[in-house]
XYZ file of C-alpha atoms in Angstrom:
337
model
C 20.711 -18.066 37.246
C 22.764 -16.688 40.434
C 21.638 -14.119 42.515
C 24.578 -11.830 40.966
C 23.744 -12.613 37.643
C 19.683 -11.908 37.876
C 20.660 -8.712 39.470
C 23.345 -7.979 36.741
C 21.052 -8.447 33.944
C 17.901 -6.438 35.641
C 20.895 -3.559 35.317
C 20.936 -4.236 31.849
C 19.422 -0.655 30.239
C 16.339 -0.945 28.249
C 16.819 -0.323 24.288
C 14.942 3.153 23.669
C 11.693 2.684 22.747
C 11.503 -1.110 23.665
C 8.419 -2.210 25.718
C 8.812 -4.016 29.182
C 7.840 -7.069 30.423
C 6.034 -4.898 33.348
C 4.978 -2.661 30.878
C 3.114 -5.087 28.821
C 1.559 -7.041 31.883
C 0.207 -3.396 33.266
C -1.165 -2.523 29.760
C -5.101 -2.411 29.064
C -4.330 -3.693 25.858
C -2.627 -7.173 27.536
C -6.209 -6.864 29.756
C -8.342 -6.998 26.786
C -6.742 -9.564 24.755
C -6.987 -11.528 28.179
C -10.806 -11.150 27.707
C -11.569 -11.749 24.057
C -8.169 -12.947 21.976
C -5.043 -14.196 23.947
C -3.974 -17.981 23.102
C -3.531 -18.515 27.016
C -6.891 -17.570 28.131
C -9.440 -19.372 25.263
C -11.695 -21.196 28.057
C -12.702 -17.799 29.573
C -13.126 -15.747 26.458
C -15.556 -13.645 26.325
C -18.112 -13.435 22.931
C -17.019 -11.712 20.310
C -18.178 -7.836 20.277
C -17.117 -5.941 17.446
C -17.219 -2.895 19.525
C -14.010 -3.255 20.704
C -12.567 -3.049 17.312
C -13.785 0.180 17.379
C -12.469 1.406 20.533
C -9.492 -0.081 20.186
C -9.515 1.600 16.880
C -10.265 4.909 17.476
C -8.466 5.080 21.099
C -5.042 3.211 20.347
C -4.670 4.273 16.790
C -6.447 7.371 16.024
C -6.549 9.242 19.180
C -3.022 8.055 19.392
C -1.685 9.359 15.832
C -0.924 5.842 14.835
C 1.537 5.791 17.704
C 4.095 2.868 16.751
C 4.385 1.822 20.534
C 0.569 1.440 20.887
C 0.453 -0.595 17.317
C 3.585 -2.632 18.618
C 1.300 -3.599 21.940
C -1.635 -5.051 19.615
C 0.849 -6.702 17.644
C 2.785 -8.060 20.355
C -1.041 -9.795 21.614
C -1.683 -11.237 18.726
C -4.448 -9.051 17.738
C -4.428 -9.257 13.668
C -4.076 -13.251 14.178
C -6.400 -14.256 16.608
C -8.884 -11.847 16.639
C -9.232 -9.205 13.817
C -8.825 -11.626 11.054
C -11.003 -14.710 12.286
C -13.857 -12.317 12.917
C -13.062 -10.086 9.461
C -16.429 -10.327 6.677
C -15.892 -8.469 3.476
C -18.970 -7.262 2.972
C -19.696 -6.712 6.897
C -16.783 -5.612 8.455
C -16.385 -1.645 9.300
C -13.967 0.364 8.369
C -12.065 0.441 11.958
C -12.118 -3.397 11.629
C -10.418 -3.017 8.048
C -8.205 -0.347 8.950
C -6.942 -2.305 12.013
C -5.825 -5.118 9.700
C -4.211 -2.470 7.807
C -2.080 -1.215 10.353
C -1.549 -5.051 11.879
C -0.152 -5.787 8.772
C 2.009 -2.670 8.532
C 3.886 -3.110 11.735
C 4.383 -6.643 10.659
C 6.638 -5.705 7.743
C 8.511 -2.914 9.592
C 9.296 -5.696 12.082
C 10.166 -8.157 9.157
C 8.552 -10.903 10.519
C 6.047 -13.431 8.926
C 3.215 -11.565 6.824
C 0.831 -13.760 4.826
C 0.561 -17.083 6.235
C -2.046 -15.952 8.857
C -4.266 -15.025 5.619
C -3.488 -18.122 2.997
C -5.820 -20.313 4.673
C -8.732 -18.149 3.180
C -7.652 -16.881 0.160
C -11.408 -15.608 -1.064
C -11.773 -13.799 2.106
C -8.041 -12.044 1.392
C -9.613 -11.169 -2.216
C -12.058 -8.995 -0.307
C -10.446 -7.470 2.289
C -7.982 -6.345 -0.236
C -11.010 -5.204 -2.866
C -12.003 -3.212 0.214
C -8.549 -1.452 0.946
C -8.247 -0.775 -2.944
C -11.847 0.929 -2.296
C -10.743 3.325 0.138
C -7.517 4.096 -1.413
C -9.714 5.985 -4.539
C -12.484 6.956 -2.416
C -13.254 10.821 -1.921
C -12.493 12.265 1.254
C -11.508 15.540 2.501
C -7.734 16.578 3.066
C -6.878 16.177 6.640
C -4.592 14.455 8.874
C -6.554 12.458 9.748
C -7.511 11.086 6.843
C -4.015 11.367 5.407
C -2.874 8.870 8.191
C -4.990 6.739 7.053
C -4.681 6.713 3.001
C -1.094 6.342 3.852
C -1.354 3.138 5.785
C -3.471 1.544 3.456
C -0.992 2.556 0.391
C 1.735 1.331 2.437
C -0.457 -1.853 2.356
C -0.840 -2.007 -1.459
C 2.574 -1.884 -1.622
C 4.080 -4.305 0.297
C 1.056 -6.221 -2.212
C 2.539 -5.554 -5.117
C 6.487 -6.569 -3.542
C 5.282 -9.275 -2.396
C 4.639 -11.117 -5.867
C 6.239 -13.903 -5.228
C 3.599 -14.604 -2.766
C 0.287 -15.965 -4.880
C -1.975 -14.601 -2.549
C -0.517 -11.272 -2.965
C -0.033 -12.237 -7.172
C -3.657 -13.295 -7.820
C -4.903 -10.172 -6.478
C -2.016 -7.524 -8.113
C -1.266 -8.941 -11.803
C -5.025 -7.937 -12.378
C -4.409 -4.655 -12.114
C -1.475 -4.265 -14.082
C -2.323 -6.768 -17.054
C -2.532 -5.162 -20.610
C -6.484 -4.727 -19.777
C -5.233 -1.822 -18.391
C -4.369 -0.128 -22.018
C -7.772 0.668 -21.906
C -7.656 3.758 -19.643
C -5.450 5.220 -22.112
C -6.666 7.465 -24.783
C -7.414 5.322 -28.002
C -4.960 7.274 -30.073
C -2.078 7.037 -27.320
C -3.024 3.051 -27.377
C -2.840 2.965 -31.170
C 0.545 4.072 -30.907
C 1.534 1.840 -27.943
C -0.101 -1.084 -29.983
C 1.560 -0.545 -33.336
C 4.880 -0.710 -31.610
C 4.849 -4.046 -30.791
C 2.016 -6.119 -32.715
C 2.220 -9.197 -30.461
C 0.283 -7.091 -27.510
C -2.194 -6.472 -30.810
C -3.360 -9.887 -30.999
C -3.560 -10.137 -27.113
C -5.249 -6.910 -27.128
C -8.257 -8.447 -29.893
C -8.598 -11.547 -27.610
C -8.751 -9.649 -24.447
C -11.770 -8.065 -26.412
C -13.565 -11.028 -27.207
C -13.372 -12.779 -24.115
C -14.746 -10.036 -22.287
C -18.113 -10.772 -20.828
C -21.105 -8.298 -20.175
C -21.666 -9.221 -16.898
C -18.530 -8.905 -15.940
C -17.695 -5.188 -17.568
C -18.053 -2.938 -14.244
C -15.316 -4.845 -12.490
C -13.405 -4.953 -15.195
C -13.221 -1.643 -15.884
C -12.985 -0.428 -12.238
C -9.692 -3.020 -11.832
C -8.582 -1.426 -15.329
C -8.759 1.879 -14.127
C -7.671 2.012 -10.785
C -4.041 3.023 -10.926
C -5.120 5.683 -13.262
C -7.699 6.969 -10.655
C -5.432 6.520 -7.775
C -2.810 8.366 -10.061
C -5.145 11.495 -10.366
C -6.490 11.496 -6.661
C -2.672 11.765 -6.005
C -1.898 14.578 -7.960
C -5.452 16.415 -6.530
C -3.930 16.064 -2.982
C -0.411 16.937 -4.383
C -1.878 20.350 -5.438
C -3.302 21.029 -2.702
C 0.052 22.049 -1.063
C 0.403 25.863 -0.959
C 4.113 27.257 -2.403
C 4.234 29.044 0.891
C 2.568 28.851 4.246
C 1.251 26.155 6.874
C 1.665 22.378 5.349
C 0.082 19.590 6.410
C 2.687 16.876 7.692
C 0.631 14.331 7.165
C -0.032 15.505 2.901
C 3.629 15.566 2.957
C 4.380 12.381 3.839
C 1.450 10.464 1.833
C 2.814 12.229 -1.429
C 6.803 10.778 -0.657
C 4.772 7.783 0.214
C 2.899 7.900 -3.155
C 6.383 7.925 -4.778
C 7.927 5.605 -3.462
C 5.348 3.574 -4.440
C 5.507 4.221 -8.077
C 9.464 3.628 -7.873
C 8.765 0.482 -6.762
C 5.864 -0.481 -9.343
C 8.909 0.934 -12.154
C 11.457 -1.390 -10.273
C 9.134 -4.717 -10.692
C 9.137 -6.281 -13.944
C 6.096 -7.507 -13.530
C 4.425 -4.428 -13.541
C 6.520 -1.853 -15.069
C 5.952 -3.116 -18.257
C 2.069 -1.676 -18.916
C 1.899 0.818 -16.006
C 4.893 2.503 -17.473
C 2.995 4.015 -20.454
C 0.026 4.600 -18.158
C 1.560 6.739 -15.545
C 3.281 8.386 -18.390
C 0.269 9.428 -19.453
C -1.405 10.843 -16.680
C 1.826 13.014 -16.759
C 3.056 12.179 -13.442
C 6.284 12.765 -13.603
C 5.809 15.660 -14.751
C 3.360 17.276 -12.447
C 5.507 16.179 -9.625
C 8.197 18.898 -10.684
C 5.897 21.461 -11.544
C 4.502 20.853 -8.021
C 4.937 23.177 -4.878
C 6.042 20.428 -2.797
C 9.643 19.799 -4.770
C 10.293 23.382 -4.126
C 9.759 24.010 -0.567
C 12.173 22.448 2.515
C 9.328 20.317 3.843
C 9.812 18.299 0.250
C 13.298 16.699 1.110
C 12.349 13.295 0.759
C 9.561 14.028 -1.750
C 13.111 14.841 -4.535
C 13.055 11.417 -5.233
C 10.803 12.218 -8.203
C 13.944 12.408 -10.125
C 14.932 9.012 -9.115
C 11.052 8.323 -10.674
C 11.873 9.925 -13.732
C 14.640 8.163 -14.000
C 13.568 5.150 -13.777
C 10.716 5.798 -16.380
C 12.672 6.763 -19.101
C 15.573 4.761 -18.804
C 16.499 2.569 -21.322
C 16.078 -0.905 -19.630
C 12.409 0.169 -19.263
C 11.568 1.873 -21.940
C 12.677 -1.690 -23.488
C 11.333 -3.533 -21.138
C 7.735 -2.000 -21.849
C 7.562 -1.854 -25.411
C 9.992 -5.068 -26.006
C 12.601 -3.100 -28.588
C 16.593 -3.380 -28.065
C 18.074 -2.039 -25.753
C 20.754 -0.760 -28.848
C 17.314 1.345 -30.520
C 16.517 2.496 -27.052
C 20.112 3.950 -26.788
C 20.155 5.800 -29.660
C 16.545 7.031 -29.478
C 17.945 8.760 -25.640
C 21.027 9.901 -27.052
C 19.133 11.500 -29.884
C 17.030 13.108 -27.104
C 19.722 14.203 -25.178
């Protein structure tokens, strides 16, 4: 390159928001990956200390409000890759360590670059790190932002699970949770009902029965039951939202989070067609526009309930759940209307 032309694209302004080949070099992030994680510098790596995860955790993503441009830096070394998920255990790992995955992962996808591969060459040890996120999704904690920030990242997570079907990594651990098993949160007379309708989910309902093992109940019924729980912790933190005064930003956004998450699980036909009826009976829908949130200016975004509703009782799902024509579902919603 000419001396004019170096100098002509050094003049080139920087894209807002866009991190600097200086900047990066100067950053103590680019230090420590030097030290325990960069591809460049293996030979004079030091031990891994799982006390950085926590630093790094609470400094660069907590004390930081999940800043994006602090996130983008870990990314951008090659954190999730060569350091957070060789060194990740299941049943060992904190929750910094988890939640640092979590938010690896995140930026990947808003950055729509390659997700899963780094994880398919240990699919058991994807099984638990996504048992644990589906852990602290349900798990009672107090309303903060804090901890708002954080059940939103790891829904984000579930999410981009459940989109990315296609993906058997990301299929093996979803379908279980949206199988027919999952009838059996219902009530037994809103099952009957559900049942009688279409008598070919009957006989796979009887066989689900007998195969079921004693041993393995507990799991069962936790992975049966965990949309419905996740469901209800929603709507707890959705009341929680006064119809006037101070409002949590970070509520706000977790609950148009939580919704766009449910019009995505309506969207995907491979699990609208049981979590349909289950969502419409923990009266979702329903609570949403009763809710304080829809009515107040800070609840913009959170409108898209009616797209939800929508998409619950249109016709193409309604058939698509209980298997009937489309032509019965038509007349059944113009009878309705």
């Amino acid at each position: 390159m000419s001396p004019a032309e170096e100098t002509q694209s050094q003049d080139k302004p920087v894209p807002k928001g866009a991190i600097t080949v200086s900047q990066i070099n100067a950053d103590e992030i680019t230090f420590l990956a030097n030290r325990y994680w960069a591809p460049d510098t293996v030979s004079s790596h030091e031990p891994y200390n799982p006390q950085v995860i926590e630093d790094i955790y609470r400094k660069e993503i907590c004390d930081s409000r999940h800043s994006l441009r602090r996130i983008m830096m870990l990314e951008f070394s090659q954190y999730l890759e060569n350091f957070l998920w060789p060194n990740f255990d299941g049943g060992k790992s904190s929750r910094a360590h988890l939640m640092s995955i979590v938010a690896m992962v995140n930026e990947k996808f808003r950055e729509k670059v390659e997700v899963w591969k780094v994880f398919e060459d240990n699919p058991v040890r994807f099984a638990e790190f996504f048992q644990r996120v589906l852990e602290a999704c349900i798990e009672e904690r107090a309303v903060t932002p804090a901890a708002m920030r954080e059940q939103t990242a790891l829904l984000v997570l579930v999410n981009h699970c459940f989109n990315s079907m296609e993906v058997e990594l990301c299929r093996n651990q979803a379908k279980r949770l949206v199988s027919l098993a999952m009838w059996s949160c219902l009530q037994p007379k809103r099952r009957e009902q559900e049942l009688n309708q279409t008598p070919q989910w009957r006989k796979f309902w009887k066989k689900l029965q007998k195969r079921e093992k004693t041993e393995q109940m507990a799991k069962l019924r936790w992975e049966r039951h965990f949309l419905q729980n996740l469901m209800v912790k929603f709507i707890n933190i959705l009341e929680t939202i006064p119809a006037e005064g101070p409002i949590c930003e970070e509520t706000v956004r977790y609950c148009e989070r939580f919704v766009e998450f449910l019009i995505d699980l309506e969207a995907l036909l491979p699990t609208r067609r049981f979590f349909n009826t289950v969502m419409d009976d923990c009266h979702v829908v329903v609570r949403c526009s009763l809710s304080s949130l829809v009515r107040r200016e800070e609840g913009n975004l959170f409108a898209q309930v009616g797209l939800l509703k929508h998409s619950s009782y249109s016709p193409s799902s309604l058939a698509i759940s209980h298997n009937i024509p489309s032509s019965k579902i038509l007349k059944i919603s113009d009878t309705n209307v």
